[in-house]
Structures are given as C-alpha cells and as structure tokens.
Short mmCIF file of C-alpha atoms in Angstrom, two decimals:
data_model
loop_
_atom_site.label_atom_id
_atom_site.label_comp_id
_atom_site.label_asym_id
_atom_site.label_seq_id
_atom_site.Cartn_x
_atom_site.Cartn_y
_atom_site.Cartn_z
CA MET C 39 33.55 -101.98 -44.70
CA SER C 40 30.78 -105.13 -45.22
CA PRO C 41 28.59 -104.66 -46.85
CA THR C 42 29.60 -101.96 -49.27
CA LEU C 43 32.86 -103.67 -49.39
CA LEU C 44 33.97 -107.43 -48.90
CA SER C 45 37.47 -108.93 -48.61
CA GLY C 46 39.16 -109.14 -51.99
CA ASP C 47 37.46 -106.44 -53.65
CA LEU C 48 39.35 -104.06 -55.67
CA VAL C 49 38.96 -100.36 -55.47
CA LEU C 50 40.05 -97.53 -57.27
CA VAL C 51 41.32 -94.69 -54.85
CA CYS C 52 41.60 -91.22 -56.53
CA GLY C 53 44.11 -88.78 -54.62
CA TRP C 54 43.29 -85.51 -56.25
CA LEU C 55 39.29 -85.35 -55.43
CA LYS C 56 38.54 -83.67 -52.67
CA PRO C 57 36.59 -85.91 -49.88
CA LYS C 58 33.85 -84.93 -48.04
CA VAL C 59 32.09 -86.49 -45.14
CA GLY C 60 30.37 -89.45 -45.88
CA ASP C 61 32.46 -90.57 -48.56
CA VAL C 62 34.63 -93.87 -48.48
CA VAL C 63 38.48 -93.04 -47.83
CA VAL C 64 41.81 -94.64 -47.69
CA VAL C 65 43.86 -93.20 -45.02
CA ASN C 66 47.39 -94.11 -43.98
CA THR C 67 47.55 -94.93 -39.78
CA GLU C 68 50.32 -95.26 -37.68
CA GLN C 69 48.43 -98.28 -35.84
CA VAL C 70 47.41 -100.47 -38.93
CA GLY C 71 48.62 -98.99 -42.21
CA LEU C 72 46.40 -98.52 -44.89
CA VAL C 73 42.77 -98.38 -43.76
CA ILE C 74 39.38 -98.07 -45.78
CA LYS C 75 36.84 -96.72 -44.02
CA ARG C 76 33.61 -93.79 -44.39
CA LEU C 77 34.79 -90.49 -43.74
CA ILE C 78 32.57 -89.08 -40.61
CA ALA C 79 34.10 -85.76 -39.57
CA LEU C 80 36.70 -83.78 -41.68
CA ASP C 81 38.13 -80.26 -40.61
CA GLU C 82 41.14 -78.33 -41.65
CA ASP C 83 43.38 -79.93 -39.00
CA SER C 84 41.83 -84.02 -38.58
CA LEU C 85 39.62 -86.34 -39.72
CA GLN C 86 37.51 -89.22 -38.35
CA VAL C 87 36.54 -92.84 -40.01
CA ALA C 88 34.05 -95.45 -39.03
CA GLY C 89 33.31 -98.70 -40.60
CA ASP C 90 30.01 -99.54 -42.49
CA ASN C 91 29.30 -102.67 -40.53
CA LEU C 92 27.36 -101.78 -38.00
CA SER C 93 28.25 -105.28 -35.85
CA SER C 94 31.74 -104.54 -35.81
CA ASP C 95 34.09 -102.19 -34.70
CA SER C 96 37.72 -100.85 -34.98
CA SER C 97 40.28 -99.12 -32.68
CA ILE C 98 40.79 -96.48 -35.32
CA ASN C 99 37.08 -95.99 -35.67
CA ARG C 100 36.13 -92.42 -34.34
CA ILE C 101 39.76 -91.31 -33.42
CA PRO C 102 40.57 -87.97 -34.66
CA LEU C 103 43.70 -88.69 -36.97
CA PRO C 104 45.69 -85.88 -39.00
CA ARG C 105 44.23 -84.71 -42.16
CA ASP C 106 47.39 -85.42 -43.88
CA ARG C 107 46.91 -89.68 -43.01
CA LEU C 108 44.19 -89.03 -45.70
CA LYS C 109 45.40 -90.75 -48.96
CA GLY C 110 42.61 -90.39 -51.52
CA LYS C 111 39.20 -90.84 -51.92
CA VAL C 112 37.37 -94.51 -53.32
CA ILE C 113 35.62 -93.82 -56.56
CA LEU C 114 34.88 -97.42 -57.86
CA GLY C 115 34.95 -100.77 -56.54
CA LYS C 116 35.17 -104.18 -58.07
CA GLU C 117 33.39 -106.62 -56.25
CA GLN C 118 34.62 -110.54 -56.52
CA ARG C 119 31.70 -112.08 -58.04
CA ARG C 120 29.92 -109.33 -59.44
CA GLY C 121 31.04 -106.30 -61.71
CA LEU C 122 31.88 -102.67 -61.17
CA LYS C 123 30.03 -100.39 -59.13
CA LEU C 124 30.51 -96.59 -58.21
CA ILE C 125 31.24 -96.44 -53.90
CA LYS C 126 28.42 -94.21 -52.94
CA ALA C 127 28.43 -91.26 -50.62
CA ALA C 128 26.67 -92.19 -47.11
CA MET S 224 50.15 -94.41 -62.89
CA LEU S 225 48.02 -96.91 -61.27
CA ARG S 226 49.56 -98.69 -57.96
CA ILE S 227 47.80 -101.75 -56.62
CA GLU S 228 48.12 -101.84 -52.86
CA THR S 229 46.57 -103.88 -50.07
CA VAL S 230 44.41 -101.96 -47.51
CA GLN S 231 42.59 -103.17 -44.87
CA ALA S 232 38.82 -102.65 -43.80
CA HIS S 233 40.38 -103.43 -40.42
CA CYS S 234 38.09 -104.37 -37.18
CA ASP S 235 39.02 -105.65 -34.05
CA ILE S 236 38.52 -109.25 -33.31
CA PRO S 237 36.23 -110.47 -31.63
CA CYS S 238 33.86 -107.61 -32.85
CA LYS S 239 32.28 -105.51 -30.42
CA ILE S 240 32.32 -108.44 -27.82
CA TYR S 241 34.04 -106.49 -24.61
CA ASP S 242 33.12 -107.97 -21.28
CA PRO S 243 34.85 -106.89 -17.74
CA SER S 244 34.05 -110.29 -16.23
CA LEU S 245 37.42 -111.58 -17.33
CA PRO S 246 39.50 -109.22 -15.78
CA GLN S 247 36.89 -109.55 -12.59
CA VAL S 248 37.54 -113.20 -12.71
CA ALA S 249 41.55 -112.59 -12.70
CA ALA S 250 41.17 -110.11 -9.92
CA LEU S 251 39.48 -112.62 -7.56
CA SER S 252 42.05 -115.19 -8.74
CA VAL S 253 44.84 -112.57 -7.43
CA ALA S 254 42.95 -112.13 -4.38
CA ARG S 255 42.58 -115.61 -3.44
CA LEU S 256 46.09 -116.60 -4.43
CA LEU S 257 47.22 -113.57 -1.81
CA ASP S 258 45.54 -115.55 0.66
CA LEU S 259 46.88 -118.67 -0.07
CA ILE S 260 50.49 -117.39 -0.10
CA GLN S 261 49.65 -116.24 3.88
CA GLU S 262 48.61 -119.41 4.50
CA ILE S 263 51.50 -121.16 3.66
CA ASP S 264 53.82 -118.17 5.32
CA LEU S 265 51.60 -118.47 8.69
CA ALA S 266 52.36 -122.47 8.49
CA GLY S 267 56.23 -121.83 8.24
CA GLY S 268 56.46 -123.89 5.02
CA SER S 269 60.06 -124.71 4.66
CA ASP S 270 60.00 -127.95 2.99
CA VAL S 271 60.49 -128.53 -0.79
CA ALA S 272 56.89 -129.51 -1.61
CA GLN S 273 55.50 -126.13 0.22
CA ALA S 274 58.59 -124.30 -1.39
CA ALA S 275 57.02 -125.68 -4.56
CA GLN S 276 53.59 -124.88 -3.86
CA LEU S 277 54.53 -121.23 -3.07
CA SER S 278 56.73 -121.08 -6.40
CA ARG S 279 53.23 -122.00 -8.25
CA LEU S 280 51.10 -119.38 -6.04
CA VAL S 281 53.31 -116.74 -7.01
CA SER S 282 53.57 -117.53 -10.81
CA GLN S 283 49.88 -118.00 -11.05
CA LYS S 284 49.39 -114.59 -9.30
CA GLU S 285 51.65 -112.76 -11.68
CA GLU S 286 49.43 -114.42 -14.52
CA GLN S 287 46.51 -113.23 -13.07
CA ALA S 288 47.69 -109.72 -12.40
CA THR S 289 48.96 -109.70 -16.13
CA ILE S 290 45.60 -110.59 -17.33
CA VAL S 291 43.50 -107.95 -15.31
CA LYS S 292 46.04 -105.17 -16.68
CA ASP S 293 46.03 -106.65 -20.20
CA GLU S 294 41.79 -107.18 -20.24
CA ILE S 295 41.31 -103.49 -18.58
CA ARG S 296 43.70 -102.00 -21.50
CA ILE S 297 42.00 -103.59 -23.87
CA ILE S 298 38.40 -102.54 -22.80
CA TRP S 299 39.50 -99.22 -22.01
CA GLY S 300 41.82 -98.54 -25.12
CA ASP S 301 39.38 -99.88 -27.53
CA TYR S 302 35.44 -99.84 -26.42
CA PHE S 303 36.05 -96.37 -24.67
CA LYS S 304 35.64 -93.66 -26.87
CA ASP S 305 34.80 -89.70 -26.78
CA PRO S 306 30.83 -90.49 -25.61
CA GLN S 307 31.84 -93.22 -22.98
CA ILE S 308 34.77 -90.59 -21.45
CA GLU S 309 32.49 -87.71 -21.56
CA ALA S 310 29.92 -89.53 -19.42
CA PHE S 311 32.82 -90.77 -17.17
CA PRO S 312 36.09 -88.57 -17.32
CA ASP S 313 37.44 -90.41 -14.59
CA ILE S 314 37.48 -93.58 -16.24
CA HIS S 315 41.14 -92.70 -17.20
CA SER S 316 42.22 -92.11 -13.74
CA LEU S 317 40.41 -95.30 -12.45
CA VAL S 318 42.32 -97.65 -14.82
CA HIS S 319 45.74 -95.86 -14.02
CA SER S 320 45.05 -97.20 -10.31
CA ILE S 321 43.96 -100.48 -11.37
CA MET S 322 47.33 -100.82 -13.35
CA MET S 323 48.89 -99.27 -10.15
CA THR S 324 47.28 -101.89 -8.09
CA ALA S 325 47.72 -104.77 -10.04
CA SER S 326 51.70 -104.09 -10.38
CA LYS S 327 51.18 -103.93 -6.02
CA CYS S 328 49.97 -107.09 -6.14
CA LYS S 329 52.70 -108.60 -8.28
CA GLN S 330 55.36 -106.61 -6.25
CA ASN S 331 54.25 -107.93 -2.68
CA VAL S 332 52.02 -110.45 -0.87
CA ASP S 333 49.62 -107.89 1.08
CA PRO S 334 46.26 -109.43 0.74
CA ALA S 335 44.73 -105.94 1.26
CA ASN S 336 46.27 -105.17 -2.29
CA GLY S 337 43.99 -108.11 -3.80
CA VAL S 338 40.71 -106.73 -2.22
CA GLU S 339 41.51 -103.34 -3.56
CA LEU S 340 41.97 -104.46 -6.94
CA VAL S 341 38.76 -106.19 -6.88
CA SER S 342 37.10 -103.52 -5.80
CA MET S 343 38.26 -101.28 -8.84
CA VAL S 344 37.88 -103.65 -11.21
CA ASN S 345 34.28 -103.67 -10.08
CA ARG S 346 33.89 -100.24 -10.26
CA PHE S 347 35.34 -100.56 -13.85
CA ALA S 348 32.34 -103.22 -14.45
CA GLU S 349 29.69 -101.21 -12.93
CA ILE S 350 30.94 -97.96 -15.51
CA PHE S 351 31.32 -100.17 -18.52
CA TRP S 352 27.70 -101.41 -17.92
CA GLU S 353 26.11 -98.33 -17.23
CA THR S 354 27.72 -97.00 -20.65
CA LYS S 355 25.42 -99.66 -22.21
CA GLY S 356 22.36 -98.33 -20.15
CA ILE S 357 22.62 -101.66 -18.12
CA LYS S 358 22.06 -101.67 -14.34
CA THR S 359 24.16 -103.87 -12.21
CA LYS S 360 24.25 -105.60 -8.72
CA MET S 361 26.39 -106.53 -6.36
CA VAL S 362 26.79 -110.20 -5.50
CA THR S 363 29.19 -112.17 -3.36
CA ALA S 364 31.30 -114.67 -5.01
CA PRO S 365 30.22 -118.15 -4.60
CA TYR S 366 33.98 -119.26 -4.35
CA PRO S 367 36.96 -118.13 -1.76
CA PRO S 368 37.64 -115.26 -0.92
CA ALA S 369 33.91 -114.57 -1.36
CA LEU S 370 34.35 -110.70 -2.17
CA PRO S 371 31.48 -108.86 -3.49
CA VAL S 372 31.33 -108.65 -7.34
CA ALA S 373 29.58 -106.46 -9.66
CA GLN S 374 27.41 -108.42 -12.40
CA PRO S 375 25.29 -106.81 -14.77
CA ILE S 376 21.43 -107.25 -14.55
CA LEU S 377 20.61 -108.82 -17.78
CA GLU S 378 17.25 -109.54 -19.92
CA ASP S 379 15.90 -113.44 -19.70
CA ALA S 380 16.78 -114.38 -23.68
#
C-alpha cells in the first residue's frame, strides 16, 4: 500500500461507515487473513481490492471477494515518523 | 471499544516478477533426463554404478517435473487475472494439460512425453509474453535435447 501506508503504520478502521470505491478498507480474506487495500469495485454481493503500490502485486488483487468479507473503512492513519493523517479516497 | 489488530498490505514476492523461462528450463531438463534414462535402458544397464545413475536420473526427473508444475501454477494462479483470461480463455485447459503431461513424465519414461511437455510450456510462454504485448520467437535450445524453445523478443537495455 506504499506510499499511502507503510509497514508499522497505525490505522483507525471504522466498521459502521459505508465504504465506497476508492476508499482504503480492511477485508478478511480466506487466503491471508486481514488485509488492507484500496476498494476498486463494490456491488451488493462482492467487492474487489488492489494495492496503491503500482510496482507490486498480490494474489488477492482484482479477485472478486464476498461482500461480507469487508470489515471496515480506514479513516485515519498514524505514520511511524510523522503525525496523524486522514486516509483519503482515491 | 477499540481493538488493535495487525493487518497486512500483502504483496507476493518477488513483486510482479513472473517469468516462464523457469518452467521452460525445467521442462527441457525433464526431456533430457528421459533421453538419458533411455540410453541407460538401451545399454542394458545392470551393474551397481548404472543402477545408481538410473536412480539419480529418475530422482532429478521427479524434481524437475515438480518445478514445471509449481512454476506454471504460480504464474497461472497469481499473474493471470480477468483481462488475461478473457484474452486467452484456453489458458485453463492448457495449464491442466501441462499438469497432466508433467505427471505422465513422472509416472513413466517415454521420451515423447518430455517433448510434449516442452511444447506445451512453450505455448504457455507465448501466451504469457503476448499478454504483456511482447512478441516471441522460436529458437533451438543450444544444449541437448536441442528442442525448440519460445523466447521473448526483448528490447536492448
């Protein structure tokens, strides 16, 4: 998720806000457990995610996942070396 | 209530580096090992040294055929996504055929299976490079069994 998030960053995840495409979200995947990615597609039954780092890829990117795997929307991040920042929609 | 859990950004390593040359070399190795096994058979090998050599060749054949299966599965499973699959809908049946043929190479010693395996992996390589807009050419491997190999036509650095 670089450069938006780096390893070790703290994030605040909100489970009651309705996420929209472009938001950073946390999903619970069968393959690798809890994962933080950007939401790139969302309908009533499924969703798809992708990372912000264009030079990397993940086996869960752009794969339809059940909508109930969505755990919440990331609203705030705390970078290791700097302060708080809002995690904006793309 | 706030709960702190660890989440992963998750990326596969090496990031976005997929290359079918690995399974191609492994498939060529299988074909070569099948030839070498035939040569031992034709020589009527029965002494201990030949038995040991045969054991080694069979072991290596197993290993290289497994590499073919693992590498093809990784590229197919991790790299191929909707756009690539829509462009090459036959990729699933090709990958399945590669799995079956690699298993045949493990199960018996017919050199024809090795040649078929190389041919199928070449086709997989051609499709892989085509999904990246890179043309391929067939060249002859500069080592036994000197079979045709699909190679990408890459630009000079």
